[in-house]
PDB file of C-alpha atoms in Angstrom:
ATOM      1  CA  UNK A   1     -25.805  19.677  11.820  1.00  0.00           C
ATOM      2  CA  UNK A   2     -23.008  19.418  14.520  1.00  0.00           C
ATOM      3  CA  UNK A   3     -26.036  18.665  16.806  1.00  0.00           C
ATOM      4  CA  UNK A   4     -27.501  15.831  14.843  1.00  0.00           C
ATOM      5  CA  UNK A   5     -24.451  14.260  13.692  1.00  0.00           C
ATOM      6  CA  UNK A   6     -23.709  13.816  17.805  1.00  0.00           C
ATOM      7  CA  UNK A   7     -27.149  12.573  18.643  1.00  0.00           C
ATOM      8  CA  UNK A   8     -26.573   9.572  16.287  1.00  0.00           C
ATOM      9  CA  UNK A   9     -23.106   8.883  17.151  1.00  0.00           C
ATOM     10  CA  UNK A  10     -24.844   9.062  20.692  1.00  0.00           C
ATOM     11  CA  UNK A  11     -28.223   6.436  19.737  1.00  0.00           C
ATOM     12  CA  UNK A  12     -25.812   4.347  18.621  1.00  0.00           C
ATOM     13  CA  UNK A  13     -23.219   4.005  21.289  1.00  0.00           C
ATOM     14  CA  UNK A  14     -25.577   4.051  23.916  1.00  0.00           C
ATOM     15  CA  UNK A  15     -27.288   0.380  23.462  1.00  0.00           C
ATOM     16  CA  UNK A  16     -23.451  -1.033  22.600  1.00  0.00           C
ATOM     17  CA  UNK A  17     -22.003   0.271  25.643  1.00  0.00           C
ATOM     18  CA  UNK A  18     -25.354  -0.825  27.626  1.00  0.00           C
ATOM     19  CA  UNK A  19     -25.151  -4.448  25.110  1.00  0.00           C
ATOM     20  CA  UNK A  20     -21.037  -4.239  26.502  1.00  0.00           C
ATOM     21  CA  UNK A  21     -21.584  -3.511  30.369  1.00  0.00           C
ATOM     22  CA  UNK A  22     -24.269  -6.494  30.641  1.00  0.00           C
ATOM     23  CA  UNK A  23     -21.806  -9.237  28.691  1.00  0.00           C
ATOM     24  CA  UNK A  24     -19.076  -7.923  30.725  1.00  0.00           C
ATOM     25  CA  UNK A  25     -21.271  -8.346  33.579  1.00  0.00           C
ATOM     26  CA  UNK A  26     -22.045 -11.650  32.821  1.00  0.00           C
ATOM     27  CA  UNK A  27     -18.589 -13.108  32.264  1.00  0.00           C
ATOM     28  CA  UNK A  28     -17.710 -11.565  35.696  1.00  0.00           C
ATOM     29  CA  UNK A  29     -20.482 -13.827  37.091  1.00  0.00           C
ATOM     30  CA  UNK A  30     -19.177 -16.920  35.293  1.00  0.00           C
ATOM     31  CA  UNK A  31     -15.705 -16.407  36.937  1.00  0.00           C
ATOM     32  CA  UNK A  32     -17.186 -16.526  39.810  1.00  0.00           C
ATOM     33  CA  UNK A  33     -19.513 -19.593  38.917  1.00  0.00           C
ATOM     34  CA  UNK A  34     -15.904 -21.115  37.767  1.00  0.00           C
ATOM     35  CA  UNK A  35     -14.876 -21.065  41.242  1.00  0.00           C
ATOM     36  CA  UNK A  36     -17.836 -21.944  43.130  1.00  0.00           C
ATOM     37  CA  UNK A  37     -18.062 -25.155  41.269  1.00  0.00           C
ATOM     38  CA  UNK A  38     -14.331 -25.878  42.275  1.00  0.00           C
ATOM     39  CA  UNK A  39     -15.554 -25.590  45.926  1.00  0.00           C
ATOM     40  CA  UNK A  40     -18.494 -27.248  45.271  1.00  0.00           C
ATOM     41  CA  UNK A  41     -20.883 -24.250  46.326  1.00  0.00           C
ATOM     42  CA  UNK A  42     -24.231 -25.686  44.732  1.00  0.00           C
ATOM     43  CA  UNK A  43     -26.041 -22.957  46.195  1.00  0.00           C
ATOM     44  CA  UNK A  44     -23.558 -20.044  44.878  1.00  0.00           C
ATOM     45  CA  UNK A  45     -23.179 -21.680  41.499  1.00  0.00           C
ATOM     46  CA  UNK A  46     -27.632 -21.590  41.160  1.00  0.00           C
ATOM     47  CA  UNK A  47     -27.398 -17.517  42.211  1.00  0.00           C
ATOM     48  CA  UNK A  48     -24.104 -16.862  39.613  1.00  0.00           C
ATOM     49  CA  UNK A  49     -26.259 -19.019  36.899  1.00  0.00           C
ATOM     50  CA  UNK A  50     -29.201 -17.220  37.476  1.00  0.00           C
ATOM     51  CA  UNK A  51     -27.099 -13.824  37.579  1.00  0.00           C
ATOM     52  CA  UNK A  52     -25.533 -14.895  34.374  1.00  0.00           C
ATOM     53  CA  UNK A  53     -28.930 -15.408  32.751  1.00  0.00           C
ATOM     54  CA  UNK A  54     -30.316 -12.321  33.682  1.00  0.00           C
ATOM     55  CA  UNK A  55     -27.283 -10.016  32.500  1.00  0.00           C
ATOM     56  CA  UNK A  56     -27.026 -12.237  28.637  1.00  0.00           C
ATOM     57  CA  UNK A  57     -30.894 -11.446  28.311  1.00  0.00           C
ATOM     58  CA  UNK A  58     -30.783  -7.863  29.231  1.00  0.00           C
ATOM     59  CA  UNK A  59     -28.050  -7.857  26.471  1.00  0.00           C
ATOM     60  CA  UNK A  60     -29.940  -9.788  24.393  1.00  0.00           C
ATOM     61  CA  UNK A  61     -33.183  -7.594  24.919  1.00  0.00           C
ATOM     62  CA  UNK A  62     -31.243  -4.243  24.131  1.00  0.00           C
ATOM     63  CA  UNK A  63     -29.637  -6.092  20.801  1.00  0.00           C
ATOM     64  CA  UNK A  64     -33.054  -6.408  19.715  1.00  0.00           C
ATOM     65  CA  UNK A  65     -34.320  -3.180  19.908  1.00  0.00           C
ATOM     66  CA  UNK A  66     -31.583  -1.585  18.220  1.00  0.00           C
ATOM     67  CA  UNK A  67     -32.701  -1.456  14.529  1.00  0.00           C
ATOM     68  CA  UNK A  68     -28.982  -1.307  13.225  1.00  0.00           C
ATOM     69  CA  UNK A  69     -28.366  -4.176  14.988  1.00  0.00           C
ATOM     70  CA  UNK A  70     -31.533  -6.448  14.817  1.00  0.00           C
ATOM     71  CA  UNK A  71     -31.310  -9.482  12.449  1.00  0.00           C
ATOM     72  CA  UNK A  72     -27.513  -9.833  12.346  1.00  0.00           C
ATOM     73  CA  UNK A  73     -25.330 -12.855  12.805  1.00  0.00           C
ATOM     74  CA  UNK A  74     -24.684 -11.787  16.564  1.00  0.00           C
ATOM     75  CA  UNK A  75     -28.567 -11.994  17.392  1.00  0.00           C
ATOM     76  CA  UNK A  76     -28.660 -15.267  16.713  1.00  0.00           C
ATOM     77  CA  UNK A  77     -25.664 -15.841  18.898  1.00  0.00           C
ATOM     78  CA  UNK A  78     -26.933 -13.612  21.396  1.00  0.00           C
ATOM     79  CA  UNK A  79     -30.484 -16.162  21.182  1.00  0.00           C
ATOM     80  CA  UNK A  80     -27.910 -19.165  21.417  1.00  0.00           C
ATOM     81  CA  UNK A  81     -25.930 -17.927  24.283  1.00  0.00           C
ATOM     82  CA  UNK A  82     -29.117 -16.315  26.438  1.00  0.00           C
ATOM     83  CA  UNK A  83     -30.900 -20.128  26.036  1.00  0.00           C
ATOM     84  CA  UNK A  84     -27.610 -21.543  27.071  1.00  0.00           C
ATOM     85  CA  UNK A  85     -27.321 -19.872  30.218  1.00  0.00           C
ATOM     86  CA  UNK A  86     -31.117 -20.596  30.833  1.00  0.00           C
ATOM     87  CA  UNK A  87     -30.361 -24.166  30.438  1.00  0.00           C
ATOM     88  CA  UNK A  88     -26.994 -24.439  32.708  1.00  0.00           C
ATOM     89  CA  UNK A  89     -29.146 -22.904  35.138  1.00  0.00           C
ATOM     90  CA  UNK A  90     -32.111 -25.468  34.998  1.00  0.00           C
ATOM     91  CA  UNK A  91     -29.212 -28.160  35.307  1.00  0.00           C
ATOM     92  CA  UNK A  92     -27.407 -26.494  37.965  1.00  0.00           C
ATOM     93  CA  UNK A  93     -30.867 -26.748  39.921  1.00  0.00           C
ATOM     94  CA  UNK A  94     -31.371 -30.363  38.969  1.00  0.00           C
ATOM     95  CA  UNK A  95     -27.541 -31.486  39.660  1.00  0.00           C
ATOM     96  CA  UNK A  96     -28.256 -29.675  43.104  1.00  0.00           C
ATOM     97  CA  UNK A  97     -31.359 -31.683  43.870  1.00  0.00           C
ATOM     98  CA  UNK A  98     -29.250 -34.428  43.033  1.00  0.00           C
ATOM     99  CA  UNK A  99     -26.534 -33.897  45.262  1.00  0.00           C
ATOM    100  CA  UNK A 100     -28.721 -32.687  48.201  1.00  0.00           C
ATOM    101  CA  UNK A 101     -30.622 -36.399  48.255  1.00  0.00           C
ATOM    102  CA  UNK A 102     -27.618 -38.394  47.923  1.00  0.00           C
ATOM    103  CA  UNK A 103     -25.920 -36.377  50.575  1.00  0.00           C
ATOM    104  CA  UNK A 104     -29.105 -37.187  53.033  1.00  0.00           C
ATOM    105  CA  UNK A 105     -28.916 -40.435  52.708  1.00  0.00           C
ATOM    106  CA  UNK A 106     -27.464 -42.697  54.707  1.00  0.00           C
ATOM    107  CA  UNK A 107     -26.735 -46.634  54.513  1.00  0.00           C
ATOM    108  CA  UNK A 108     -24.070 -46.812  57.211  1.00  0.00           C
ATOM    109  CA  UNK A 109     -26.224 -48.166  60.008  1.00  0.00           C
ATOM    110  CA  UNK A 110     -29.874 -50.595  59.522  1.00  0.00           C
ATOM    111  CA  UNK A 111     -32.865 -48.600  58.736  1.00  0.00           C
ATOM    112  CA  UNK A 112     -35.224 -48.276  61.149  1.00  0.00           C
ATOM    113  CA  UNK A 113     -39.135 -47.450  60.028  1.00  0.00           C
ATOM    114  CA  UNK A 114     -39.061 -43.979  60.232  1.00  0.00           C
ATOM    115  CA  UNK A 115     -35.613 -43.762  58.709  1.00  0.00           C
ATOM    116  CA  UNK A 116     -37.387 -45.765  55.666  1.00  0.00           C
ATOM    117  CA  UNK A 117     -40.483 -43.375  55.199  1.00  0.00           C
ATOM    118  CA  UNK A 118     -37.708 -40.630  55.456  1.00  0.00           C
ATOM    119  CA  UNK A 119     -35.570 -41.883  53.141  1.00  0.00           C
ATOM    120  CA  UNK A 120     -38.580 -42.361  50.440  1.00  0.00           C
ATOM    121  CA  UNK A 121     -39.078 -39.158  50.426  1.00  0.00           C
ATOM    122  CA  UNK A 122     -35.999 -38.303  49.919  1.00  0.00           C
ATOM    123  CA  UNK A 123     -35.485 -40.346  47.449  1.00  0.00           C
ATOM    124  CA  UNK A 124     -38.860 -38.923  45.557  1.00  0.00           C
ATOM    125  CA  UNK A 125     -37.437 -35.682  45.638  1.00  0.00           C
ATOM    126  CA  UNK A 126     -35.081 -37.310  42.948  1.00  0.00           C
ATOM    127  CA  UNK A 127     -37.998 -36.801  40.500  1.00  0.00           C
ATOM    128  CA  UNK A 128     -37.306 -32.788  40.576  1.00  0.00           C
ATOM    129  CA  UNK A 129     -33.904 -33.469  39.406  1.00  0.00           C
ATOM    130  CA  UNK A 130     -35.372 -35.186  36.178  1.00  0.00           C
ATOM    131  CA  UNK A 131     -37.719 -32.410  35.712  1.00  0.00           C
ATOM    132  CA  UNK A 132     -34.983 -29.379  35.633  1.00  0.00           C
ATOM    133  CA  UNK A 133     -32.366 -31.749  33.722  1.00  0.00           C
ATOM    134  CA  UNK A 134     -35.105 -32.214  30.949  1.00  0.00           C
ATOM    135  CA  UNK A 135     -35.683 -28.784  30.947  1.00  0.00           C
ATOM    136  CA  UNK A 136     -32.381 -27.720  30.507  1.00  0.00           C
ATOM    137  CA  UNK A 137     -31.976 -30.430  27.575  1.00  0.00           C
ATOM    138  CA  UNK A 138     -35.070 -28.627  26.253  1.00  0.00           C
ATOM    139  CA  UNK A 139     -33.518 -24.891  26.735  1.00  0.00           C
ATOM    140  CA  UNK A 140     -29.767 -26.286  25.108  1.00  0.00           C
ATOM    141  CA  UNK A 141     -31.613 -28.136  22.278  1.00  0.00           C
ATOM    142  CA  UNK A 142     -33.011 -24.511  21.582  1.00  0.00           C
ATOM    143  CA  UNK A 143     -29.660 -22.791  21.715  1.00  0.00           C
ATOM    144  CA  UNK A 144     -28.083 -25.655  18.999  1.00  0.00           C
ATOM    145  CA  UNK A 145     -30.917 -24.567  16.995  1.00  0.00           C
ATOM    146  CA  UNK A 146     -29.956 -21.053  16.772  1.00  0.00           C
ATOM    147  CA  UNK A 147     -26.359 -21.475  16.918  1.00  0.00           C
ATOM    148  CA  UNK A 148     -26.840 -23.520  13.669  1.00  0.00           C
ATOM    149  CA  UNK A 149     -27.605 -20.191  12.120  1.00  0.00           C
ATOM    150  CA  UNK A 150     -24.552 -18.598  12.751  1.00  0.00           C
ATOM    151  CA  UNK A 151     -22.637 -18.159   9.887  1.00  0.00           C
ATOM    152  CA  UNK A 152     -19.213 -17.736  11.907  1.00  0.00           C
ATOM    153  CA  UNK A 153     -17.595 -16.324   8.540  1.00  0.00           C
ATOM    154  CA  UNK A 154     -19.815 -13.023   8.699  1.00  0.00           C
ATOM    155  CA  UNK A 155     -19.148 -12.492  12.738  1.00  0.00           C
ATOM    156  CA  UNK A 156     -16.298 -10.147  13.733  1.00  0.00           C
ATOM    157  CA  UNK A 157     -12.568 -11.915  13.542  1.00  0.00           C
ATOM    158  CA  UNK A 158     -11.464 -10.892  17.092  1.00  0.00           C
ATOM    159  CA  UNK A 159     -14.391 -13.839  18.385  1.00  0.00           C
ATOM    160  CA  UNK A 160     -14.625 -16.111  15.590  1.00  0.00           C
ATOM    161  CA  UNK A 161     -12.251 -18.720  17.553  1.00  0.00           C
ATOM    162  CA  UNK A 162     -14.235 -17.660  20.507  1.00  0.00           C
ATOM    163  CA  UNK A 163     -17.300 -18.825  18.955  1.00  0.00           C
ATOM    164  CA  UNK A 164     -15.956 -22.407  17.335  1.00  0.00           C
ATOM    165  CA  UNK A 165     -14.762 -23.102  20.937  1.00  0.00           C
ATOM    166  CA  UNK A 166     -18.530 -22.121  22.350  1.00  0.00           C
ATOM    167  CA  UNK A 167     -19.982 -24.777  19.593  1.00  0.00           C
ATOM    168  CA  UNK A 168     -18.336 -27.438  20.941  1.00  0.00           C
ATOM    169  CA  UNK A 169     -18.672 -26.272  24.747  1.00  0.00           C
ATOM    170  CA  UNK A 170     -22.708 -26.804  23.300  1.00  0.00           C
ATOM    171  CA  UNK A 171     -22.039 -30.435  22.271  1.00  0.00           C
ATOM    172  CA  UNK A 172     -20.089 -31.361  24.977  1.00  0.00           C
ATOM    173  CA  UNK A 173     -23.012 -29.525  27.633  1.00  0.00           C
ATOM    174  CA  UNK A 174     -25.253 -31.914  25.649  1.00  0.00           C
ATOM    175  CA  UNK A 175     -23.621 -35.500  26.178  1.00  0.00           C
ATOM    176  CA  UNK A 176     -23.060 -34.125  29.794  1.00  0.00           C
ATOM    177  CA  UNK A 177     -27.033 -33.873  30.060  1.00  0.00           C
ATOM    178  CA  UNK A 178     -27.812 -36.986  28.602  1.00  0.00           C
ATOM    179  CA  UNK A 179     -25.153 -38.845  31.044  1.00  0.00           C
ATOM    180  CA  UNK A 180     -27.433 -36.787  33.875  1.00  0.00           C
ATOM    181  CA  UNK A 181     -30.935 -37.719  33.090  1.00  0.00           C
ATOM    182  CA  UNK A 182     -30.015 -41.404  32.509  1.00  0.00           C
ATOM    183  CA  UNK A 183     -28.516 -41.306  36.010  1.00  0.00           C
ATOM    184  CA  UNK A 184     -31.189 -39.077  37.538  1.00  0.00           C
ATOM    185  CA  UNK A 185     -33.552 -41.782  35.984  1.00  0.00           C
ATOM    186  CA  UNK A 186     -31.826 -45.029  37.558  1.00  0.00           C
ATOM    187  CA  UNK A 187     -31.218 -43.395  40.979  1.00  0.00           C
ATOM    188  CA  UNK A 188     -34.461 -43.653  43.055  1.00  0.00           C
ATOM    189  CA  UNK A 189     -34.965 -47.476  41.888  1.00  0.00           C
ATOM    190  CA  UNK A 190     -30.919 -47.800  42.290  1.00  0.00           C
ATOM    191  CA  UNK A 191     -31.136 -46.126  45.804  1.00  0.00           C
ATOM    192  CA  UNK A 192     -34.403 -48.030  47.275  1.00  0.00           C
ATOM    193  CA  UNK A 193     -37.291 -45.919  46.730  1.00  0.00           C
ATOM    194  CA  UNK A 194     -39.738 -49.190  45.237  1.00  0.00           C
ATOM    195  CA  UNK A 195     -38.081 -51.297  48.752  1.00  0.00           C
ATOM    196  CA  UNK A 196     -34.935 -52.027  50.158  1.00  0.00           C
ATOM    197  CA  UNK A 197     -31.722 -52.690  47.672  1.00  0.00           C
ATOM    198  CA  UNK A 198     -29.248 -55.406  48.505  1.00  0.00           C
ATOM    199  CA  UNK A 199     -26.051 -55.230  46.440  1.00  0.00           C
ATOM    200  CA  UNK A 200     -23.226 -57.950  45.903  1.00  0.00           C
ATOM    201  CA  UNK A 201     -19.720 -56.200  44.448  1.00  0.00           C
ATOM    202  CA  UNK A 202     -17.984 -58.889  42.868  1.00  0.00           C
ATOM    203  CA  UNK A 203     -13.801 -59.089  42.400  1.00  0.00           C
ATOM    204  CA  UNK A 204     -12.321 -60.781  39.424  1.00  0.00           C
ATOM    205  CA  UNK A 205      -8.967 -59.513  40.624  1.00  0.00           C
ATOM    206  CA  UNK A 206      -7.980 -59.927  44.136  1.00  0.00           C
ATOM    207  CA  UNK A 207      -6.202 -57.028  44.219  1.00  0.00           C
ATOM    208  CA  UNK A 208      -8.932 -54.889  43.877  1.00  0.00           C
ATOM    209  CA  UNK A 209     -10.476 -55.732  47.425  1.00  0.00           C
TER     210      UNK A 209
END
């Protein structure tokens, strides 16, 4: 009996402390995202993202084939949170792309030809940075959906605020995509890719020259 009784305790501790190590796992790598960002690390911040993503759906994956656990309030946040990450990382690829091609180019001096067939591609490479920003707006529209079936009242107190405050981290993530496509959109027309751009600034207030 002693014998059982241990063997269950055991089945199920064992996916919780496995479900524990990969969450804790995956906040260490979001500290270290946190900081990489600061610095502006774009190619750090893709490998903690994609770090991130892999610990939350090992979690995820071991939530789900616990029967005790399966079909709870936290699998549905587990679903939200695992197509979150998925989508920060598709926009952490796309903001990268982004930043790479405006970094390349150059307006100081007057093209010459070559510099202009260089700088169209370039500037088509812009493209890619649509495709992974719509794809994370695709992956976070997702995660909404299941975090709209979280009843909050049923999930544990100790992370209830912890959970309001990751519903509105979601809507913010979402007007912070829009803002991205839209400029993602205008850039190669904005930056010259149909043929050269000539720009006049104009100064209401002298001040501002």
């Amino acid at each position: 009996v002693l014998l059982f009784f241990v063997s269950v305790i055991l089945l199920i501790l064992s996916p919780l402390l496995k479900i524990g190590y990969h969450l804790g796992m995956s906040y260490w790598e979001f500290r270290k995202a946190e900081s990489d960002i600061r610095e502006m690390k774009t190619d750090r911040v893709t490998a903690d993202l994609q770090n991130i993503s892999h610990q939350i759906s090992r979690a995820e994956e071991t939530w789900e084939l616990t029967p005790i656990l399966k079909d709870s309030q936290m699998s549905k946040l587990l679903s939200s949170v695992s197509l979150a990450s998925k989508a920060a990382l598709s926009a952490s690829q796309g903001i990268k792309s982004l930043i790479d091609n405006f970094l390349r180019l150059g307006f100081s001096q007057p093209p010459t030809p070559s510099d202009n067939a260089q700088t169209e591609a370039e500037l088509a490479k812009l493209s890619l940075a649509l495709e992974g920003l719509t794809s994370a707006s695709d992956f976070l529209n997702l995660s909404r959906a299941d975090f709209k079936e979280v009843n909050t009242e049923k999930l544990p107190a100790f992370i209830k605020d912890k959970v309001l405050l990751y519903g509105q981290l979601l809507s913010n993530l979402n007007e912070t995509l829009n803002s991205l496509k839209l400029i993602s959109r205008m850039a190669p027309g904005a930056l010259g890719i149909e043929g050269a751009r000539n720009y006049l600034l104009v100064f209401q207030n002298s001040n501002e020259l």
